[in-house]
Coordinates of C-alpha atoms in Angstrom, one line a residue:
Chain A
X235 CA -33.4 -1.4 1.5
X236 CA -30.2 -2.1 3.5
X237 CA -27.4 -0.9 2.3
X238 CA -25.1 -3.9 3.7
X239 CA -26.7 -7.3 5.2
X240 CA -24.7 -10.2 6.6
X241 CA -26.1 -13.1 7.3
X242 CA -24.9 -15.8 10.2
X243 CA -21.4 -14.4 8.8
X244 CA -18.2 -16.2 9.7
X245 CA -14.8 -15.4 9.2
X246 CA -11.3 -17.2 9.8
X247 CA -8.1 -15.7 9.6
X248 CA -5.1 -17.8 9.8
X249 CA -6.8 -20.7 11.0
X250 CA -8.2 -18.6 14.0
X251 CA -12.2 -18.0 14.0
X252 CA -12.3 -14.1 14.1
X253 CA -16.2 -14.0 13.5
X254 CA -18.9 -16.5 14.3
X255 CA -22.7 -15.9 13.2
X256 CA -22.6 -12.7 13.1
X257 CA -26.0 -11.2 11.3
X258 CA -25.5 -7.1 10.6
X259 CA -27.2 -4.5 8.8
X260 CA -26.7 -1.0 7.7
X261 CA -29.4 1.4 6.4
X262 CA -29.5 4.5 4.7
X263 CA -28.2 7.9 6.9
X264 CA -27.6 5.7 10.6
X265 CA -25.2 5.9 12.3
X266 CA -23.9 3.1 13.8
X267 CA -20.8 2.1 16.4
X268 CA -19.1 -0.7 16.6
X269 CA -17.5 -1.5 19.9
X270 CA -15.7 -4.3 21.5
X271 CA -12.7 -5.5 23.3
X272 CA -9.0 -5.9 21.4
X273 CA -9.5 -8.9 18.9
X274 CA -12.7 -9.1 19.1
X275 CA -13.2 -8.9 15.1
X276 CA -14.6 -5.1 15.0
X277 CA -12.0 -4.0 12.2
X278 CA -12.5 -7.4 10.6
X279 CA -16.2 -6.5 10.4
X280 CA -15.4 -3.5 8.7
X281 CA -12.8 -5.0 6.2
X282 CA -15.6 -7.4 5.1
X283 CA -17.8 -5.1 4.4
X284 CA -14.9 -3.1 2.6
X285 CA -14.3 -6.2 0.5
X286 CA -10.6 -6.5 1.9
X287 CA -11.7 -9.9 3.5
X288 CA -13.9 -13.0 1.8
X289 CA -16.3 -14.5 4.5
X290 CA -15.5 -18.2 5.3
X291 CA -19.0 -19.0 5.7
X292 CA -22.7 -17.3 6.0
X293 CA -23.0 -14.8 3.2
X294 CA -22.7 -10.4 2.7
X295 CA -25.1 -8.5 0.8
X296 CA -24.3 -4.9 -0.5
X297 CA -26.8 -2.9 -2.4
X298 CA -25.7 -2.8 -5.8
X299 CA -23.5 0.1 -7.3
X300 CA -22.9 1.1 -3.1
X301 CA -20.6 3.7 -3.1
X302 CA -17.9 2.9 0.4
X303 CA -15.9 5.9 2.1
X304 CA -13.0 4.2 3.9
X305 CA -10.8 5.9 6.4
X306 CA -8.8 2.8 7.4
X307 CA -7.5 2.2 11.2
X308 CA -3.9 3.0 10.2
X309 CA -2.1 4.6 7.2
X310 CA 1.5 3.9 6.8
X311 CA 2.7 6.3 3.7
X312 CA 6.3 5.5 3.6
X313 CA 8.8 8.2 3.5
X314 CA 10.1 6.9 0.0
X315 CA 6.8 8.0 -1.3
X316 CA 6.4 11.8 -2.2
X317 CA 2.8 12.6 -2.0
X318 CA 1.0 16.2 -1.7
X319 CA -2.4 15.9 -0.1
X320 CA -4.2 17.0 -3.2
X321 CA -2.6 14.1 -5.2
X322 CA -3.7 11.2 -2.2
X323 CA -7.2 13.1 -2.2
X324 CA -6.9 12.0 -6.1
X325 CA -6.5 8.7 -5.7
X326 CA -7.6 6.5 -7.1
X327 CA -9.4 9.1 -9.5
X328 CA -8.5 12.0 -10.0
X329 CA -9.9 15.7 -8.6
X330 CA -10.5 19.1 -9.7
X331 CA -8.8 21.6 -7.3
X332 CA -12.1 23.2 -6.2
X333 CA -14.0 19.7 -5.2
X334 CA -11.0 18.7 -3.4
X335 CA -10.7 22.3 -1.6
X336 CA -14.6 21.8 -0.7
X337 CA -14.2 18.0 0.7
X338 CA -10.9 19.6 3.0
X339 CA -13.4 21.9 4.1
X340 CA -16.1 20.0 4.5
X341 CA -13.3 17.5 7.0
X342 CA -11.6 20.6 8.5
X343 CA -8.9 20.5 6.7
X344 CA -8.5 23.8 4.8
X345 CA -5.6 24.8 3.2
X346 CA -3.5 21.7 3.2
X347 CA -4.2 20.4 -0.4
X348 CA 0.0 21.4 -1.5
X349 CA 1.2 20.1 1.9
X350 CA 3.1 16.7 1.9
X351 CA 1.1 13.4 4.0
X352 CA 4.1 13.3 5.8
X353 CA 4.0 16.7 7.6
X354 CA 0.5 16.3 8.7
X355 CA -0.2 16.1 12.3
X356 CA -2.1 13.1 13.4
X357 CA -5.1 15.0 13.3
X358 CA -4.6 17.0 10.0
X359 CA -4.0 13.5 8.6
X360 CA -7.8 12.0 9.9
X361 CA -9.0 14.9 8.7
X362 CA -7.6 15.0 5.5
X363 CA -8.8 10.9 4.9
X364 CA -12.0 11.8 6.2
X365 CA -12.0 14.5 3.0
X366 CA -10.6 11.8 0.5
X367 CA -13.7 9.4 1.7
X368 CA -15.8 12.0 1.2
X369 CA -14.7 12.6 -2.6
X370 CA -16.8 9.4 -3.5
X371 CA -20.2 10.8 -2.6
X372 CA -20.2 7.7 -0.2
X373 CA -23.4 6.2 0.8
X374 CA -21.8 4.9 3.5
X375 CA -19.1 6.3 5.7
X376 CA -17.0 3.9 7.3
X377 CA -14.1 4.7 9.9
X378 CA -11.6 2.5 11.5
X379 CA -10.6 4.1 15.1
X380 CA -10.8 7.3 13.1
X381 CA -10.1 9.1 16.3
X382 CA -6.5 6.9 17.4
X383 CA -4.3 9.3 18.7
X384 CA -6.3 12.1 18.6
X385 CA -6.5 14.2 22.2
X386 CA -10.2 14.2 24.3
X387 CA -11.4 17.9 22.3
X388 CA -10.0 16.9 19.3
X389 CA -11.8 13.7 19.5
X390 CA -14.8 15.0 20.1
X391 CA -14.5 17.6 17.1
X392 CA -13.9 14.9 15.1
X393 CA -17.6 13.2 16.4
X394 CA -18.9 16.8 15.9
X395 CA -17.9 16.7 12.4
X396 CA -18.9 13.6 11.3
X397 CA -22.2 14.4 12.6
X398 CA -22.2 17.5 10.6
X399 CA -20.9 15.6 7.9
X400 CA -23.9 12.8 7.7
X401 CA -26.5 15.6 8.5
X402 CA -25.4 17.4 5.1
X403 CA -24.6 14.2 2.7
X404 CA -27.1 12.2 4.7
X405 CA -24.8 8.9 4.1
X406 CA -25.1 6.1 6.6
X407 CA -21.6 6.1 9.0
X408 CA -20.5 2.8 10.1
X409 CA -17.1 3.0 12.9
X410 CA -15.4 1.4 15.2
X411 CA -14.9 3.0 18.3
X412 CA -13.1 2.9 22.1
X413 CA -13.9 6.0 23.4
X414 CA -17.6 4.4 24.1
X415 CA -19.1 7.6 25.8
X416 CA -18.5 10.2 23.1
X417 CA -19.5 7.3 20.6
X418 CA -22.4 6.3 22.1
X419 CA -23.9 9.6 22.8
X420 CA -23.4 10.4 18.9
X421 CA -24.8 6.9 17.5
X422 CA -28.3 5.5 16.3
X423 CA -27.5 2.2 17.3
X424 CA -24.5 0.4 19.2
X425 CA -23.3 -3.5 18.3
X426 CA -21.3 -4.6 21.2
X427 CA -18.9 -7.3 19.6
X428 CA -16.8 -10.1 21.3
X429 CA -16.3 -12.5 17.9
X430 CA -19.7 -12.5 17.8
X431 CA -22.5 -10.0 18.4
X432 CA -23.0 -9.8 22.0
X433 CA -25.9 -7.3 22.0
X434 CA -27.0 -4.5 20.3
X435 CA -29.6 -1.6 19.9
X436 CA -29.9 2.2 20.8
X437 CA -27.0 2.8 23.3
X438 CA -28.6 3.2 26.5
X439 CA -30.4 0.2 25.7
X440 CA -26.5 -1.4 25.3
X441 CA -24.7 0.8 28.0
X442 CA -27.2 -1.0 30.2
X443 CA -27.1 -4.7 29.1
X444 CA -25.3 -7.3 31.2
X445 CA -23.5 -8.9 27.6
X446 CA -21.5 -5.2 27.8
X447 CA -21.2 -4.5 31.3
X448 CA -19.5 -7.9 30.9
X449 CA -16.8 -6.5 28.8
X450 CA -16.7 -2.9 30.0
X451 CA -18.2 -2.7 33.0
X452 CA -14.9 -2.0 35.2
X453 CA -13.3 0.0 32.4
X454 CA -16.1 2.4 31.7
X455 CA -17.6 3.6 35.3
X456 CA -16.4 7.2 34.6
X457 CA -17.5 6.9 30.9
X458 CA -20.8 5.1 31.6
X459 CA -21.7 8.3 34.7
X460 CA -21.5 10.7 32.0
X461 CA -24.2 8.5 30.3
X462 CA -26.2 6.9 32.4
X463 CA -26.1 7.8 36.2
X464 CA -28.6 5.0 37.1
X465 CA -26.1 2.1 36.5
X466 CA -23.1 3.5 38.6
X467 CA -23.0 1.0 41.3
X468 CA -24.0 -2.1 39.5
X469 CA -19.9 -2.8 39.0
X470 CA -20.3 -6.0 41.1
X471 CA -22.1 -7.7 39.1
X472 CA -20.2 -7.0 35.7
X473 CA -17.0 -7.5 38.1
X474 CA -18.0 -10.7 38.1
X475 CA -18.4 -11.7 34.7
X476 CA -15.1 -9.5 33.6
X477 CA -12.5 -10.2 31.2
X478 CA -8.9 -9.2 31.0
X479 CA -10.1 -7.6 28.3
X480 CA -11.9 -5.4 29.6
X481 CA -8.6 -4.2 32.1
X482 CA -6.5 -4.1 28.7
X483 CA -9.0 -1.3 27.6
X484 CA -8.9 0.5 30.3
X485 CA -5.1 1.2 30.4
X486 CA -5.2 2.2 26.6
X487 CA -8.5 3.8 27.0
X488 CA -6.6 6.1 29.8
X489 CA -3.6 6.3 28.2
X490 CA -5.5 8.0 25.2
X491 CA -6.9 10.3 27.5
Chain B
X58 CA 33.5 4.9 -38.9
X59 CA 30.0 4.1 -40.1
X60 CA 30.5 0.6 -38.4
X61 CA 31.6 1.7 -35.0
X62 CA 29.0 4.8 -35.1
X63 CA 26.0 2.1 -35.4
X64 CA 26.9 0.0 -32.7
X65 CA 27.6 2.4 -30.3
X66 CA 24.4 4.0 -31.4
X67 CA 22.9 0.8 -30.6
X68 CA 24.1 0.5 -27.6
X69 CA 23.0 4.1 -26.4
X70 CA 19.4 2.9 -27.4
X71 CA 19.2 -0.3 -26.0
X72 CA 20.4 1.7 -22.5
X73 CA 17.9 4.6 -22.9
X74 CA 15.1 2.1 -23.8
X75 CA 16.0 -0.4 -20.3
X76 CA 16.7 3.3 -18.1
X77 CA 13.2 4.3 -19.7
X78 CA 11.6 1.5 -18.3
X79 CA 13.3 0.3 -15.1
X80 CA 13.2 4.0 -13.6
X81 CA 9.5 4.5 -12.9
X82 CA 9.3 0.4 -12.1
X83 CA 12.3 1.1 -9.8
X84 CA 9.8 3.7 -7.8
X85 CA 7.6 0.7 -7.3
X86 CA 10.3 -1.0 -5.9
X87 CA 10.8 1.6 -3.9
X88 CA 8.0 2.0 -2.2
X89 CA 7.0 -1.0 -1.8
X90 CA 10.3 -2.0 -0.3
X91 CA 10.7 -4.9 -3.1
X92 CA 14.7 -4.0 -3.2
X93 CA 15.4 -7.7 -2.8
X94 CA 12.2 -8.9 -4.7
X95 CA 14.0 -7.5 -7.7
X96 CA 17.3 -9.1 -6.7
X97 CA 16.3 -12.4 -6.4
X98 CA 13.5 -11.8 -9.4
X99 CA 17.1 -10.5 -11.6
X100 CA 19.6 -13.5 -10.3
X101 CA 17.2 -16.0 -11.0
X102 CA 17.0 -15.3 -14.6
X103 CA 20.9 -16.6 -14.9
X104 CA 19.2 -19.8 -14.2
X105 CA 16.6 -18.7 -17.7
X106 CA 19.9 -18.2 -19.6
X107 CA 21.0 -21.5 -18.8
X108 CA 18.2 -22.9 -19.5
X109 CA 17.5 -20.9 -23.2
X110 CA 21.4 -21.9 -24.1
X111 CA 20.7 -25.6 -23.6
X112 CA 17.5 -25.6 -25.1
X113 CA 18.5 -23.5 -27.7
X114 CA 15.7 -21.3 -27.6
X115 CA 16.2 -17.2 -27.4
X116 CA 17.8 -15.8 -23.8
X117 CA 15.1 -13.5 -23.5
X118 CA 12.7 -15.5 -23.6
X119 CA 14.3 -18.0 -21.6
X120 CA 15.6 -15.4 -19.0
X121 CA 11.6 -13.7 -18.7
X122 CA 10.1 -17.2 -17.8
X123 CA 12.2 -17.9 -14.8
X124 CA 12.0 -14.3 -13.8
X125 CA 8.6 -14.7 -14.0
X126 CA 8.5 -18.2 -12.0
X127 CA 10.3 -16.8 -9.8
X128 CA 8.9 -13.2 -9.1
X129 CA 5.4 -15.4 -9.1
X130 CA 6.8 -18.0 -6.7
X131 CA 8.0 -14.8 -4.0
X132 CA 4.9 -13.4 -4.4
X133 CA 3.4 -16.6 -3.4
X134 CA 5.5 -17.5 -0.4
X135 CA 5.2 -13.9 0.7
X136 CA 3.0 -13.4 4.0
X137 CA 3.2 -17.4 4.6
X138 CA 5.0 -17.3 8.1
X139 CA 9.1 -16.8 6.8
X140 CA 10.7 -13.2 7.1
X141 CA 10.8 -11.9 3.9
X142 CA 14.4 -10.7 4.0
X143 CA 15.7 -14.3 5.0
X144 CA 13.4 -15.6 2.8
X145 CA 14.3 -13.8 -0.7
X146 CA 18.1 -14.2 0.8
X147 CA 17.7 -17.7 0.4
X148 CA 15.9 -17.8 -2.8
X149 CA 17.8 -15.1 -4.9
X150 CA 21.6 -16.6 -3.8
X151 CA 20.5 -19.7 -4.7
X152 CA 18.8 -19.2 -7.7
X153 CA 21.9 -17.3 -8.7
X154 CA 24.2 -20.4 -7.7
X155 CA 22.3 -23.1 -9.2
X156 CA 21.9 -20.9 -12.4
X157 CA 26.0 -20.9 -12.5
X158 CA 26.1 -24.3 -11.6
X159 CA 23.9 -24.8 -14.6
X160 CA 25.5 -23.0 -17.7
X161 CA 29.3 -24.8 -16.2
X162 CA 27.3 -27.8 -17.0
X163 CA 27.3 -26.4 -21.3
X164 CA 30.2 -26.5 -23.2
X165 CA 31.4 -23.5 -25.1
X166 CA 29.6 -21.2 -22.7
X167 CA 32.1 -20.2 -19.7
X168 CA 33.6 -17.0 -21.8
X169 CA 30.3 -15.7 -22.5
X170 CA 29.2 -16.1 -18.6
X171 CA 30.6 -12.2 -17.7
X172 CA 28.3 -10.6 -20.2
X173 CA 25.1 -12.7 -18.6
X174 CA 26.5 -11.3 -15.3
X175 CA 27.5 -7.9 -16.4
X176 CA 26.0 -7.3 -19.5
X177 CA 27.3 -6.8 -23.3
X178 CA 25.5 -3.7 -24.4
X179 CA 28.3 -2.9 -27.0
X180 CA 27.2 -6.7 -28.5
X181 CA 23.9 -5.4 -28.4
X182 CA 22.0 -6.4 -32.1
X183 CA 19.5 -4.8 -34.1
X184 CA 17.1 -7.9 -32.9
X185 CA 18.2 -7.2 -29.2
X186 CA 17.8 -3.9 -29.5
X187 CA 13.7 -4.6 -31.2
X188 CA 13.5 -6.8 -28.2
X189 CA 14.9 -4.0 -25.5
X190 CA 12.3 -1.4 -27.1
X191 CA 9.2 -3.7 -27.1
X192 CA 9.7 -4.6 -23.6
X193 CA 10.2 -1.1 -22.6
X194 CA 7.2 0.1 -24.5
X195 CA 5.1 -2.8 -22.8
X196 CA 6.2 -2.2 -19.3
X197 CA 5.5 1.5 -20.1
X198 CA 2.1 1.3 -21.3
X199 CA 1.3 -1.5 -18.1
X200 CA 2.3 1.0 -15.4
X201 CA 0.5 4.0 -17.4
X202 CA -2.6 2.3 -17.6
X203 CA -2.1 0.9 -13.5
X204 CA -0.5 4.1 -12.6
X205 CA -3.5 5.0 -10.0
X206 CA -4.6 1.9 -9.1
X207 CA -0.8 0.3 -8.4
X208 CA -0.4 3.6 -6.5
X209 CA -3.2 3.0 -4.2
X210 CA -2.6 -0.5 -3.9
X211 CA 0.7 0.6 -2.5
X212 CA -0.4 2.9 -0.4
X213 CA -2.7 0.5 1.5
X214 CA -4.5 -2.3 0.5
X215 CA -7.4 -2.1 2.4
X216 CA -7.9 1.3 0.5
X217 CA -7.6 -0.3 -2.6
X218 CA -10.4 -2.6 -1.8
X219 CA -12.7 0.2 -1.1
X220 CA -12.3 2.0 -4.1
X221 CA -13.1 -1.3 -6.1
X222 CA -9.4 -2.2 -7.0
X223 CA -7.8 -5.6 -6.1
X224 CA -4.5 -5.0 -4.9
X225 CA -3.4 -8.7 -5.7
X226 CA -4.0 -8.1 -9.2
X227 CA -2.0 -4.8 -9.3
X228 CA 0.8 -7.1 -7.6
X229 CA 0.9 -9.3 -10.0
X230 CA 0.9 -6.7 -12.6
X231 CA 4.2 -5.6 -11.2
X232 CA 5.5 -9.0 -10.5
X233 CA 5.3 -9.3 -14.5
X234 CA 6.7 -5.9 -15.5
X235 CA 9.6 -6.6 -13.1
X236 CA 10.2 -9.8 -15.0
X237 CA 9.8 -8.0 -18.4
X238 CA 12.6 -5.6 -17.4
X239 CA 14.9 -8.2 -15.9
X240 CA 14.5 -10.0 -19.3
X241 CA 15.2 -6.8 -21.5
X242 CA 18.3 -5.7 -18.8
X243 CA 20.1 -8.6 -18.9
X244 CA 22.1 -7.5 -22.0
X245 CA 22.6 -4.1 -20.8
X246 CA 23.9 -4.5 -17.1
X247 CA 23.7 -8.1 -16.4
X248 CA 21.8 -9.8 -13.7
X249 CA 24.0 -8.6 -11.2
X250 CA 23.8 -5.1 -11.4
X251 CA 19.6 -5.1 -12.8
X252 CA 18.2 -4.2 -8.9
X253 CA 20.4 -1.2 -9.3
X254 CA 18.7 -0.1 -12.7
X255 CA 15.7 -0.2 -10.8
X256 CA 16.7 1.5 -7.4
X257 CA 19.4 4.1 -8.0
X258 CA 17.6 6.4 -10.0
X259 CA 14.3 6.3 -7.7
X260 CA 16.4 6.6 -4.7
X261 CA 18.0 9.8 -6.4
X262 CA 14.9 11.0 -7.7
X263 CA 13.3 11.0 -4.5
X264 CA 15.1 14.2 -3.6
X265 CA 13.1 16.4 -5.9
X266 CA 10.4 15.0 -6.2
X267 CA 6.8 16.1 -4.3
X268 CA 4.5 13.7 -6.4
X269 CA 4.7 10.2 -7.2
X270 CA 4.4 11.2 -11.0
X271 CA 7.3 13.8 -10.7
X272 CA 9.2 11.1 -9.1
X273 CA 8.7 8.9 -12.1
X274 CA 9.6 11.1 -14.7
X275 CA 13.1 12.4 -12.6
X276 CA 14.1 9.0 -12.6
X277 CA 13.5 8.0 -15.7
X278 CA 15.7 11.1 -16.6
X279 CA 18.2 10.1 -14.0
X280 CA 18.2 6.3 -15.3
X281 CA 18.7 7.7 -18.9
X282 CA 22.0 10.3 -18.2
X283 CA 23.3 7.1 -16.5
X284 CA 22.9 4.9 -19.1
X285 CA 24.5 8.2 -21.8
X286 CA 27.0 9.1 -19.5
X287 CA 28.2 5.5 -18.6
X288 CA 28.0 4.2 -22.2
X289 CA 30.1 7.4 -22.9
X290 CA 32.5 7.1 -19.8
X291 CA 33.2 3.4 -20.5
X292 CA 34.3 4.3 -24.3
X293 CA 36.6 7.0 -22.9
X294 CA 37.9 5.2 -20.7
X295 CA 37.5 1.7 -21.6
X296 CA 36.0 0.5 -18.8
X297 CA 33.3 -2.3 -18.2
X298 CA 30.0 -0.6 -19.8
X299 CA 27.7 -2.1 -17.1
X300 CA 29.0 -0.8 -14.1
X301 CA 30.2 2.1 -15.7
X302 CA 26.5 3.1 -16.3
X303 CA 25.8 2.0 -12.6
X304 CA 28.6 4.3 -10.9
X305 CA 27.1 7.3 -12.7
X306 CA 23.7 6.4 -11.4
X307 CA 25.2 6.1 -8.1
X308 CA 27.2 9.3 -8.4
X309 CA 23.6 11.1 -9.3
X310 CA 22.5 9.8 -5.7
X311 CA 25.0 11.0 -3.9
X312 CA 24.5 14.8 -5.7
X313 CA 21.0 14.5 -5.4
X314 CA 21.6 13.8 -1.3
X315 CA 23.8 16.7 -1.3
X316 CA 21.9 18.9 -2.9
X317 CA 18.8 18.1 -0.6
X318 CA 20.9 18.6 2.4
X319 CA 21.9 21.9 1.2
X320 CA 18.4 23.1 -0.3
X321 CA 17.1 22.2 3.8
X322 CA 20.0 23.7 5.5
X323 CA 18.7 27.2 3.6
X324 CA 15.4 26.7 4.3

């Protein structure tokens, strides 16, 4: 059994169609990537399934009792707010010291439980929500850009871990990602989105279908070599069939480099 | 003796039983930057006083079914394309105006108008003070038994969600308790000086605090040595008991800053 099914799901979001017939599916211990240009409904997809957004029309099936891990795109703590890390580990129910110690471990995050949110590094925070989702037992893992601000080896520690992480609680992960070649090397399956599913499958079956070299094909050359050397000088064609999108990723995609 | 003993007694318990309850509310507040959501929640409830005094029904209750109304109605509006700020601008200096305009409209009322605005705790009576202590206890027992889920709610919705908890809900379990405490405060600081019940001591507490809980209890103790120490500052001296009890809060703030400037500067 799935552990989350959508059916020809739509959304709308302030009078704007965010999602159109989209039909997803999870199952048990895959990993799967979301990727997609900027506002193309990827951390809407993951809100649904969350249950932070109703869908406007088709429907969502979870398997009952599903237990979610959620490390959202962003966490804004505001500095008003004292909080240790073992107290947000203990939310919304509380921890024992020693399961809290053992999920900081299992995210890399050891020895930080007394230390305040708000004098985490960026990458001591990911690490330490990636502990917190982990405190449920989830079934499935979701993450949000889990890797946002996180330098190229840190990133990529980050994919090592969650590996790591799925191989020993064999939960399903579900993410969102825009660093597509250390994604797609480390995913069962790839959805290419763009408001609706544009294609989808193992990722060299997606780094190679015209729906994605559509969106990514001029941002993603370098990316795409260290995948697939076949497809380097098919640009042309994707050229063609480009997006501004697909320009706008680039720059951030660089930047983040 | 006896006499003036008992009220004064009464007063000191109606302020320890608002301070009780507006401080941990106040971290809320705090957090969730509502600062002017409790304004305009605490000036409209001049309008409920108004109203109870024409209808001749009790102040309280007419004072928490605006607040309410009106908490409800920001909550509402909130998100819906205005800026927030502008927005509760607009809403709490009116609602304070027309409630104004409103009691000038009864006769017999205009002395009585500076202890709705600044609160009458030495006129505080033993069904006042019943009323105070129920509210407290109420708005107590709501936040203990929301504590973790208003906390994650605040700390991000979407999180919330995950973990099964509707963060709407937990909002509007605030939006009440706000109301609750605006009702109860009225008679001990007056709708004017209510946000600051609910601010000051957070604000002060913050200073000391490393968990949301510790902050909670610091300013509950904080809102209570205001409410003592102003209640006591304001006999001395005979000074207005409202703000008296306010510029102690504030003076705990501006210690509390120091001493976290200094306690850094060592470290």
């Amino acid at each position: 059994m799935s552990l989350v099914e959508t059916r020809h799901l739509g959304v709308d979001l302030g009078g704007k169609t965010v999602l159109q017939g989209v039909d997803f599916r999870i199952d048990p211990g895959e990993i799967v990537t979301v990727v997609g240009p900027n506002g193309s409904g990827k951390s809407t997809l993951l809100r649904l399934i969350v249950g932070a957004v109703a869908p406007s029309r088709g429907t969502i099936t979870r398997k009952p009792g599903l237990r979610i891990g959620y490390v959202p795109q962003k966490l804004h703590i505001d500095p008003t707010l004292p909080m240790t890390v073992m107290r947000f580990l203990g939310l919304p129910r509380r921890v024992a010291r020693r399961a809290a110690d053992e999920a900081l471990r299992r995210a890399g995050a050891e020895g930080l439980a007394d230390r305040q949110m708000t004098d985490l590094s960026g990458g001591q925070f990911q690490r330490v929500m990636l502990a917190r989702a982990l405190l449920s037992a989830p079934e499935l893992l979701i993450l949000d850009e889990p890797t946002q601000g996180l330098d190229q080896p840190g990133s990529a520690a980050f994919y090592r871990r969650i590996d790591e992480v799925r191989a020993e609680l064999g939960c399903a992960v579900l993410m969102v990602s825009h660093e597509l070649h250390v994604v797609m090397a480390a995913s069962d399956r790839v959805i290419c989105l763009n408001g609706h599913v544009c294609c989808e499958g193992a990722p060299e079956h997606v780094a190679s279908a015209p729906e994605y070299r559509a969106l990514f094909g001029t941002g993603t050359q370098g990316a795409l070599a260290l995948y697939r050397h076949e497809h380097n000088h098919s640009h042309d064609h994707a050229h063609g069939h480009g997006h501004d999108h697909g320009h706008d990723h680039k720059h951030g995609h660089e930047a983040a480099e | 003796m006896t006499l003036l003993d008992s009220f004064l007694t009464r007063a000191a318990l109606a302020g320890v039983g608002t301070a009780l309850a507006a401080a941990p509310l106040g971290c809320f507040v705090v957090w969730r930057r509502m600062a002017y959501f409790g304004d305009a929640t605490a000036h409209a409830a001049i309008l409920g006083v108004a109203l109870a005094l024409a209808l001749d029904i009790s102040i309280f209750g007419g004072a928490l079914l605006v607040a309410l109304a009106m908490a409800t109605l920001v909550s509402t509006l909130s998100g819906r394309g205005y800026a927030m700020d502008t927005l509760l601008g607009v809403m709490a200096h009116s609602a304070l105006a027309i409630g104004l305009v409103a009691v000038s409209f009864l006769s017999g009322v205009r002395i009585d108008l500076m202890a709705y605005l600044f609160g009458d705790i030495l006129a505080v009576s033993r069904t006042d003070l019943l009323v105070i202590w129920i509210g407290a206890a109420l708005v107590l027992a709501l936040l203990a038994w929301r504590w973790s889920a208003l906390l994650t709610a605040t700390l991000n919705p979407d999180l919330a969600h995950a973990a099964g908890i509707d963060p709407r809900r937990e909002q509007l379990v605030l939006t009440f308790a706000l109301a609750v405490v605006v009702a109860v405060a009225i008679k001990v600081v007056g709708v004017l000086l209510i946000a600051a019940l609910l601010i000051i001591p957070a604000a002060a507490a913050r200073a000391f605090a490393d968990t949301p809980e510790r902050m909670g209890v610091f300013a509950a103790l904080i809102g209570v040595t205001s409410a003592l120490v102003g209640l006591w500052a304001s006999y001395t001296f005979d000074t207005p008991t409202g703000p008296s009890i306010v510029c102690v809060a504030a003076l705990c703030f501006v210690l509390a800053g120091i001493a976290r400037l200094a306690t850094r500067q060592k470290a």
